[in-house]
């Protein structure tokens, strides 16, 4: 079946540091890939998505590229801010719905 | 515009009681999804609807869990004879396009209902 594996957190960074959160997946067919973010006390929000191989999703300075050859969709940001502190979930579409990773907590200090 | 709303936001109940959780999707959204999120974990699929038809309920853990969407608008997730293991965040999401599978349409999530079973 489908599965998503994310690096375990928490990831602790200083403001303006470079961020990478690794995500790899196992899936049949050609899934779409997503990153969702959950800020403290809030619901899940779509951060970015990519629907086919080699697509790059981007939003708010975050980027991720759909790599079919390595079955990966790593999240990157060049310079994190304190306001980026949240839990980040990698996800893929199965036949009818989303399969999520366990989430990676990001903590950014001033 | 208004997003997905869920009520109640918090629910505390005693073991053995029945609970009903409500989800109001974004207006005009065709597909509606339910997920459950345990503490420190990612959301897990429970069931979904296209309009009023329940398309997939493979994620419901057992027959104590049921869901309906009678008029193709709001949905109710019911848990009968609750157990402590049912304690979790219950998330609802909706998407604009009818889910024909495999879906690429974006799902928009509500704030969730935090259920605690004592």
PDB file of C-alpha atoms in Angstrom:
ATOM      1  CA  UNK A   1       0.000   0.000   0.000  1.00  0.00           C
ATOM      2  CA  UNK A   2       0.874   3.668  -0.013  1.00  0.00           C
ATOM      3  CA  UNK A   3       3.126   5.123   2.656  1.00  0.00           C
ATOM      4  CA  UNK A   4       5.040   8.300   3.450  1.00  0.00           C
ATOM      5  CA  UNK A   5       8.180   8.537   5.558  1.00  0.00           C
ATOM      6  CA  UNK A   6       9.377  11.836   6.984  1.00  0.00           C
ATOM      7  CA  UNK A   7      12.436  12.686   9.000  1.00  0.00           C
ATOM      8  CA  UNK A   8      11.756  12.733  12.693  1.00  0.00           C
ATOM      9  CA  UNK A   9      11.757  15.978  14.558  1.00  0.00           C
ATOM     10  CA  UNK A  10      11.923  18.272  16.145  1.00  0.00           C
ATOM     11  CA  UNK A  11      14.109  20.205  13.777  1.00  0.00           C
ATOM     12  CA  UNK A  12      15.585  23.150  15.652  1.00  0.00           C
ATOM     13  CA  UNK A  13      17.039  26.066  13.673  1.00  0.00           C
ATOM     14  CA  UNK A  14      18.061  29.636  14.190  1.00  0.00           C
ATOM     15  CA  UNK A  15      16.306  32.348  12.220  1.00  0.00           C
ATOM     16  CA  UNK A  16      17.632  32.735   8.641  1.00  0.00           C
ATOM     17  CA  UNK A  17      19.042  29.200   8.574  1.00  0.00           C
ATOM     18  CA  UNK A  18      18.466  26.838   5.631  1.00  0.00           C
ATOM     19  CA  UNK A  19      15.753  24.236   6.055  1.00  0.00           C
ATOM     20  CA  UNK A  20      15.418  20.760   4.614  1.00  0.00           C
ATOM     21  CA  UNK A  21      12.773  18.280   5.729  1.00  0.00           C
ATOM     22  CA  UNK A  22      13.126  14.934   4.012  1.00  0.00           C
ATOM     23  CA  UNK A  23      10.153  13.015   2.664  1.00  0.00           C
ATOM     24  CA  UNK A  24      10.136   9.733   0.761  1.00  0.00           C
ATOM     25  CA  UNK A  25       7.159   7.744  -0.386  1.00  0.00           C
ATOM     26  CA  UNK A  26       5.961   4.374  -1.600  1.00  0.00           C
ATOM     27  CA  UNK A  27       3.013   4.330  -3.939  1.00  0.00           C
ATOM     28  CA  UNK A  28       1.456   2.542  -6.858  1.00  0.00           C
ATOM     29  CA  UNK A  29       0.767   4.539  -9.955  1.00  0.00           C
ATOM     30  CA  UNK A  30       1.510   8.235 -10.203  1.00  0.00           C
ATOM     31  CA  UNK A  31       0.390  10.034  -7.072  1.00  0.00           C
ATOM     32  CA  UNK A  32       0.283  13.762  -6.479  1.00  0.00           C
ATOM     33  CA  UNK A  33       2.461  14.968  -3.626  1.00  0.00           C
ATOM     34  CA  UNK A  34       1.696  17.606  -1.017  1.00  0.00           C
ATOM     35  CA  UNK A  35       3.147  19.440   1.929  1.00  0.00           C
ATOM     36  CA  UNK A  36       0.686  20.578   4.575  1.00  0.00           C
ATOM     37  CA  UNK A  37       1.525  22.773   7.573  1.00  0.00           C
ATOM     38  CA  UNK A  38      -0.157  22.852  10.957  1.00  0.00           C
ATOM     39  CA  UNK A  39       0.465  25.924  13.086  1.00  0.00           C
ATOM     40  CA  UNK A  40      -0.116  25.647  16.839  1.00  0.00           C
ATOM     41  CA  UNK A  41      -3.832  25.487  17.594  1.00  0.00           C
ATOM     42  CA  UNK A  42      -4.849  25.593  13.939  1.00  0.00           C
ATOM     43  CA  UNK A  43      -5.989  23.176  11.272  1.00  0.00           C
ATOM     44  CA  UNK A  44      -3.964  21.760   8.395  1.00  0.00           C
ATOM     45  CA  UNK A  45      -3.178  24.183   5.604  1.00  0.00           C
ATOM     46  CA  UNK A  46      -1.919  23.271   2.169  1.00  0.00           C
ATOM     47  CA  UNK A  47       1.576  24.662   1.721  1.00  0.00           C
ATOM     48  CA  UNK A  48       2.438  23.403  -1.765  1.00  0.00           C
ATOM     49  CA  UNK A  49       1.834  20.544  -4.148  1.00  0.00           C
ATOM     50  CA  UNK A  50       3.211  18.839  -7.262  1.00  0.00           C
ATOM     51  CA  UNK A  51       1.161  16.630  -9.538  1.00  0.00           C
ATOM     52  CA  UNK A  52       3.756  14.949 -11.749  1.00  0.00           C
ATOM     53  CA  UNK A  53       7.407  13.990 -11.886  1.00  0.00           C
ATOM     54  CA  UNK A  54       9.910  16.873 -11.979  1.00  0.00           C
ATOM     55  CA  UNK A  55       7.252  19.405 -11.010  1.00  0.00           C
ATOM     56  CA  UNK A  56       8.334  21.934  -8.401  1.00  0.00           C
ATOM     57  CA  UNK A  57       5.785  23.227  -5.928  1.00  0.00           C
ATOM     58  CA  UNK A  58       6.501  26.516  -4.201  1.00  0.00           C
ATOM     59  CA  UNK A  59       4.815  28.882  -1.772  1.00  0.00           C
ATOM     60  CA  UNK A  60       5.907  31.410   0.852  1.00  0.00           C
ATOM     61  CA  UNK A  61       9.570  30.734   0.102  1.00  0.00           C
ATOM     62  CA  UNK A  62       9.179  26.960   0.515  1.00  0.00           C
ATOM     63  CA  UNK A  63       9.947  24.615  -2.372  1.00  0.00           C
ATOM     64  CA  UNK A  64       9.755  20.895  -3.074  1.00  0.00           C
ATOM     65  CA  UNK A  65      10.495  18.949  -6.252  1.00  0.00           C
ATOM     66  CA  UNK A  66       8.742  15.713  -7.214  1.00  0.00           C
ATOM     67  CA  UNK A  67      11.560  13.208  -7.778  1.00  0.00           C
ATOM     68  CA  UNK A  68      10.191   9.983  -9.190  1.00  0.00           C
ATOM     69  CA  UNK A  69      13.603   8.328  -9.524  1.00  0.00           C
ATOM     70  CA  UNK A  70      14.301   8.687  -5.816  1.00  0.00           C
ATOM     71  CA  UNK A  71      10.615   8.666  -4.728  1.00  0.00           C
ATOM     72  CA  UNK A  72      11.225  11.836  -2.754  1.00  0.00           C
ATOM     73  CA  UNK A  73       9.607  15.219  -2.162  1.00  0.00           C
ATOM     74  CA  UNK A  74      11.932  17.067   0.199  1.00  0.00           C
ATOM     75  CA  UNK A  75      10.824  20.433   1.567  1.00  0.00           C
ATOM     76  CA  UNK A  76      13.323  23.307   1.492  1.00  0.00           C
ATOM     77  CA  UNK A  77      13.464  26.951   2.461  1.00  0.00           C
ATOM     78  CA  UNK A  78      16.467  29.194   2.110  1.00  0.00           C
ATOM     79  CA  UNK A  79      15.921  31.357   5.185  1.00  0.00           C
ATOM     80  CA  UNK A  80      13.471  30.350   7.903  1.00  0.00           C
ATOM     81  CA  UNK A  81      11.633  32.752  10.189  1.00  0.00           C
ATOM     82  CA  UNK A  82      10.330  32.329  13.703  1.00  0.00           C
ATOM     83  CA  UNK A  83       6.820  32.388  12.241  1.00  0.00           C
ATOM     84  CA  UNK A  84       7.610  29.179  10.301  1.00  0.00           C
ATOM     85  CA  UNK A  85       7.565  27.205  13.544  1.00  0.00           C
ATOM     86  CA  UNK A  86       4.923  24.536  12.991  1.00  0.00           C
ATOM     87  CA  UNK A  87       4.430  20.867  12.181  1.00  0.00           C
ATOM     88  CA  UNK A  88       4.934  19.942   8.532  1.00  0.00           C
ATOM     89  CA  UNK A  89       3.235  16.924   6.932  1.00  0.00           C
ATOM     90  CA  UNK A  90       4.175  15.306   3.662  1.00  0.00           C
ATOM     91  CA  UNK A  91       1.298  13.530   1.923  1.00  0.00           C
ATOM     92  CA  UNK A  92       0.350  11.759  -1.283  1.00  0.00           C
ATOM     93  CA  UNK A  93      -2.883  10.921  -2.997  1.00  0.00           C
ATOM     94  CA  UNK A  94      -3.925   7.317  -3.166  1.00  0.00           C
ATOM     95  CA  UNK A  95      -6.845   6.116  -5.237  1.00  0.00           C
ATOM     96  CA  UNK A  96      -9.313   8.252  -3.398  1.00  0.00           C
ATOM     97  CA  UNK A  97      -7.682  10.197  -0.621  1.00  0.00           C
ATOM     98  CA  UNK A  98      -4.547  11.365   1.157  1.00  0.00           C
ATOM     99  CA  UNK A  99      -1.910   9.329   2.956  1.00  0.00           C
ATOM    100  CA  UNK A 100       0.147  11.379   5.415  1.00  0.00           C
ATOM    101  CA  UNK A 101       3.525  11.050   7.032  1.00  0.00           C
ATOM    102  CA  UNK A 102       3.833  11.377  10.787  1.00  0.00           C
ATOM    103  CA  UNK A 103       4.821  15.022  10.614  1.00  0.00           C
ATOM    104  CA  UNK A 104       7.996  16.931  11.436  1.00  0.00           C
ATOM    105  CA  UNK A 105       8.004  19.667  14.018  1.00  0.00           C
ATOM    106  CA  UNK A 106      10.072  22.732  13.150  1.00  0.00           C
ATOM    107  CA  UNK A 107      11.182  25.098  15.873  1.00  0.00           C
ATOM    108  CA  UNK A 108      12.857  28.348  14.829  1.00  0.00           C
ATOM    109  CA  UNK A 109      14.513  30.527  17.441  1.00  0.00           C
ATOM    110  CA  UNK A 110      15.363  34.247  17.064  1.00  0.00           C
TER     111      UNK A 110
ATOM    112  CA  UNK B   1     -14.991  33.064   1.988  1.00  0.00           C
ATOM    113  CA  UNK B   2     -15.847  30.714   4.822  1.00  0.00           C
ATOM    114  CA  UNK B   3     -13.678  27.666   5.210  1.00  0.00           C
ATOM    115  CA  UNK B   4     -14.504  24.214   6.488  1.00  0.00           C
ATOM    116  CA  UNK B   5     -16.086  24.382   9.915  1.00  0.00           C
ATOM    117  CA  UNK B   6     -16.424  21.679  12.527  1.00  0.00           C
ATOM    118  CA  UNK B   7     -18.400  21.458  15.727  1.00  0.00           C
ATOM    119  CA  UNK B   8     -17.939  21.084  18.521  1.00  0.00           C
ATOM    120  CA  UNK B   9     -14.283  22.071  18.657  1.00  0.00           C
ATOM    121  CA  UNK B  10     -13.824  20.100  21.863  1.00  0.00           C
ATOM    122  CA  UNK B  11     -15.825  17.177  23.165  1.00  0.00           C
ATOM    123  CA  UNK B  12     -15.303  15.362  26.444  1.00  0.00           C
ATOM    124  CA  UNK B  13     -17.390  12.272  27.031  1.00  0.00           C
ATOM    125  CA  UNK B  14     -17.469   9.235  29.234  1.00  0.00           C
ATOM    126  CA  UNK B  15     -16.680   5.772  28.028  1.00  0.00           C
ATOM    127  CA  UNK B  16     -19.741   4.055  26.648  1.00  0.00           C
ATOM    128  CA  UNK B  17     -21.485   7.241  25.510  1.00  0.00           C
ATOM    129  CA  UNK B  18     -22.342   8.010  21.895  1.00  0.00           C
ATOM    130  CA  UNK B  19     -21.013  11.143  20.208  1.00  0.00           C
ATOM    131  CA  UNK B  20     -21.796  12.967  16.979  1.00  0.00           C
ATOM    132  CA  UNK B  21     -19.328  15.277  15.282  1.00  0.00           C
ATOM    133  CA  UNK B  22     -20.397  17.699  12.592  1.00  0.00           C
ATOM    134  CA  UNK B  23     -18.601  19.049   9.534  1.00  0.00           C
ATOM    135  CA  UNK B  24     -19.742  21.856   7.251  1.00  0.00           C
ATOM    136  CA  UNK B  25     -17.684  21.893   4.049  1.00  0.00           C
ATOM    137  CA  UNK B  26     -16.850  24.896   1.935  1.00  0.00           C
ATOM    138  CA  UNK B  27     -19.970  25.923   0.038  1.00  0.00           C
ATOM    139  CA  UNK B  28     -20.150  24.222  -3.334  1.00  0.00           C
ATOM    140  CA  UNK B  29     -17.549  21.585  -2.539  1.00  0.00           C
ATOM    141  CA  UNK B  30     -18.577  18.192  -3.802  1.00  0.00           C
ATOM    142  CA  UNK B  31     -16.303  15.834  -1.914  1.00  0.00           C
ATOM    143  CA  UNK B  32     -16.069  15.581   1.868  1.00  0.00           C
ATOM    144  CA  UNK B  33     -13.518  13.581   3.847  1.00  0.00           C
ATOM    145  CA  UNK B  34     -13.054  12.478   7.443  1.00  0.00           C
ATOM    146  CA  UNK B  35      -9.672  11.790   9.033  1.00  0.00           C
ATOM    147  CA  UNK B  36      -8.503  10.916  12.528  1.00  0.00           C
ATOM    148  CA  UNK B  37      -5.258  12.231  13.975  1.00  0.00           C
ATOM    149  CA  UNK B  38      -3.726  10.717  17.071  1.00  0.00           C
ATOM    150  CA  UNK B  39      -1.397  12.863  19.136  1.00  0.00           C
ATOM    151  CA  UNK B  40       1.994  13.164  17.454  1.00  0.00           C
ATOM    152  CA  UNK B  41       0.855  11.349  14.324  1.00  0.00           C
ATOM    153  CA  UNK B  42      -0.306  12.255  10.864  1.00  0.00           C
ATOM    154  CA  UNK B  43      -3.986  12.172   9.929  1.00  0.00           C
ATOM    155  CA  UNK B  44      -5.419   8.804   8.889  1.00  0.00           C
ATOM    156  CA  UNK B  45      -8.248   8.433   6.417  1.00  0.00           C
ATOM    157  CA  UNK B  46     -11.628   7.285   7.695  1.00  0.00           C
ATOM    158  CA  UNK B  47     -14.193   7.801   4.942  1.00  0.00           C
ATOM    159  CA  UNK B  48     -15.299  10.126   2.159  1.00  0.00           C
ATOM    160  CA  UNK B  49     -18.383  11.230   0.233  1.00  0.00           C
ATOM    161  CA  UNK B  50     -19.129  12.520  -3.222  1.00  0.00           C
ATOM    162  CA  UNK B  51     -22.299  14.534  -2.767  1.00  0.00           C
ATOM    163  CA  UNK B  52     -24.419  12.380  -0.462  1.00  0.00           C
ATOM    164  CA  UNK B  53     -22.942   9.049  -1.542  1.00  0.00           C
ATOM    165  CA  UNK B  54     -20.396   7.407   0.717  1.00  0.00           C
ATOM    166  CA  UNK B  55     -17.709   6.263  -1.703  1.00  0.00           C
ATOM    167  CA  UNK B  56     -15.147   4.685   0.570  1.00  0.00           C
ATOM    168  CA  UNK B  57     -15.412   3.735   4.223  1.00  0.00           C
ATOM    169  CA  UNK B  58     -12.436   1.452   4.357  1.00  0.00           C
ATOM    170  CA  UNK B  59     -10.722   3.551   7.022  1.00  0.00           C
ATOM    171  CA  UNK B  60     -13.486   3.288   9.616  1.00  0.00           C
ATOM    172  CA  UNK B  61     -11.948   1.202  12.434  1.00  0.00           C
ATOM    173  CA  UNK B  62     -15.040  -0.867  13.283  1.00  0.00           C
ATOM    174  CA  UNK B  63     -18.816  -0.805  13.149  1.00  0.00           C
ATOM    175  CA  UNK B  64     -19.074   1.616  16.078  1.00  0.00           C
ATOM    176  CA  UNK B  65     -18.062   4.328  13.610  1.00  0.00           C
ATOM    177  CA  UNK B  66     -20.469   5.588  10.970  1.00  0.00           C
ATOM    178  CA  UNK B  67     -20.861   8.693   8.855  1.00  0.00           C
ATOM    179  CA  UNK B  68     -23.552  10.243   6.719  1.00  0.00           C
ATOM    180  CA  UNK B  69     -24.051  13.226   4.494  1.00  0.00           C
ATOM    181  CA  UNK B  70     -27.808  13.134   3.873  1.00  0.00           C
ATOM    182  CA  UNK B  71     -28.265  16.170   1.636  1.00  0.00           C
ATOM    183  CA  UNK B  72     -24.806  16.401   0.177  1.00  0.00           C
ATOM    184  CA  UNK B  73     -23.927  19.374   2.342  1.00  0.00           C
ATOM    185  CA  UNK B  74     -22.883  18.894   5.990  1.00  0.00           C
ATOM    186  CA  UNK B  75     -21.745  15.554   7.331  1.00  0.00           C
ATOM    187  CA  UNK B  76     -21.968  13.840  10.693  1.00  0.00           C
ATOM    188  CA  UNK B  77     -19.490  11.316  12.056  1.00  0.00           C
ATOM    189  CA  UNK B  78     -20.997   9.186  14.806  1.00  0.00           C
ATOM    190  CA  UNK B  79     -19.153   7.039  17.289  1.00  0.00           C
ATOM    191  CA  UNK B  80     -21.220   4.665  19.391  1.00  0.00           C
ATOM    192  CA  UNK B  81     -20.197   3.249  22.775  1.00  0.00           C
ATOM    193  CA  UNK B  82     -17.037   5.319  22.867  1.00  0.00           C
ATOM    194  CA  UNK B  83     -13.796   3.853  24.191  1.00  0.00           C
ATOM    195  CA  UNK B  84     -10.701   5.574  25.541  1.00  0.00           C
ATOM    196  CA  UNK B  85      -8.843   4.570  22.397  1.00  0.00           C
ATOM    197  CA  UNK B  86     -11.199   6.752  20.366  1.00  0.00           C
ATOM    198  CA  UNK B  87      -9.649   9.869  21.887  1.00  0.00           C
ATOM    199  CA  UNK B  88      -8.082  11.843  19.042  1.00  0.00           C
ATOM    200  CA  UNK B  89      -8.493  14.874  16.808  1.00  0.00           C
ATOM    201  CA  UNK B  90     -11.136  14.274  14.137  1.00  0.00           C
ATOM    202  CA  UNK B  91     -10.524  16.265  10.984  1.00  0.00           C
ATOM    203  CA  UNK B  92     -12.852  17.047   8.136  1.00  0.00           C
ATOM    204  CA  UNK B  93     -11.800  18.215   4.684  1.00  0.00           C
ATOM    205  CA  UNK B  94     -13.582  19.120   1.481  1.00  0.00           C
ATOM    206  CA  UNK B  95     -12.621  19.506  -2.142  1.00  0.00           C
ATOM    207  CA  UNK B  96     -14.314  21.237  -5.032  1.00  0.00           C
ATOM    208  CA  UNK B  97     -14.176  18.559  -7.655  1.00  0.00           C
ATOM    209  CA  UNK B  98     -15.877  15.209  -7.540  1.00  0.00           C
ATOM    210  CA  UNK B  99     -13.311  12.648  -6.476  1.00  0.00           C
ATOM    211  CA  UNK B 100     -13.118  10.079  -9.244  1.00  0.00           C
ATOM    212  CA  UNK B 101      -9.802   8.670  -8.014  1.00  0.00           C
ATOM    213  CA  UNK B 102      -6.886   9.107  -8.232  1.00  0.00           C
ATOM    214  CA  UNK B 103      -7.500  12.538  -6.935  1.00  0.00           C
ATOM    215  CA  UNK B 104      -5.302  15.552  -7.457  1.00  0.00           C
ATOM    216  CA  UNK B 105      -7.789  18.108  -6.204  1.00  0.00           C
ATOM    217  CA  UNK B 106      -6.738  20.076  -3.157  1.00  0.00           C
ATOM    218  CA  UNK B 107      -8.389  19.145   0.106  1.00  0.00           C
ATOM    219  CA  UNK B 108      -9.132  21.990   2.515  1.00  0.00           C
ATOM    220  CA  UNK B 109      -9.186  21.089   6.171  1.00  0.00           C
ATOM    221  CA  UNK B 110     -11.265  22.310   9.066  1.00  0.00           C
ATOM    222  CA  UNK B 111      -9.882  23.064  12.548  1.00  0.00           C
ATOM    223  CA  UNK B 112     -10.855  19.652  13.868  1.00  0.00           C
ATOM    224  CA  UNK B 113     -12.793  18.331  16.840  1.00  0.00           C
ATOM    225  CA  UNK B 114     -10.691  17.210  19.789  1.00  0.00           C
ATOM    226  CA  UNK B 115     -12.463  14.197  21.323  1.00  0.00           C
ATOM    227  CA  UNK B 116     -11.504  13.023  24.786  1.00  0.00           C
ATOM    228  CA  UNK B 117     -13.045   9.857  26.182  1.00  0.00           C
ATOM    229  CA  UNK B 118     -12.693   9.484  29.943  1.00  0.00           C
TER     230      UNK B 118
END
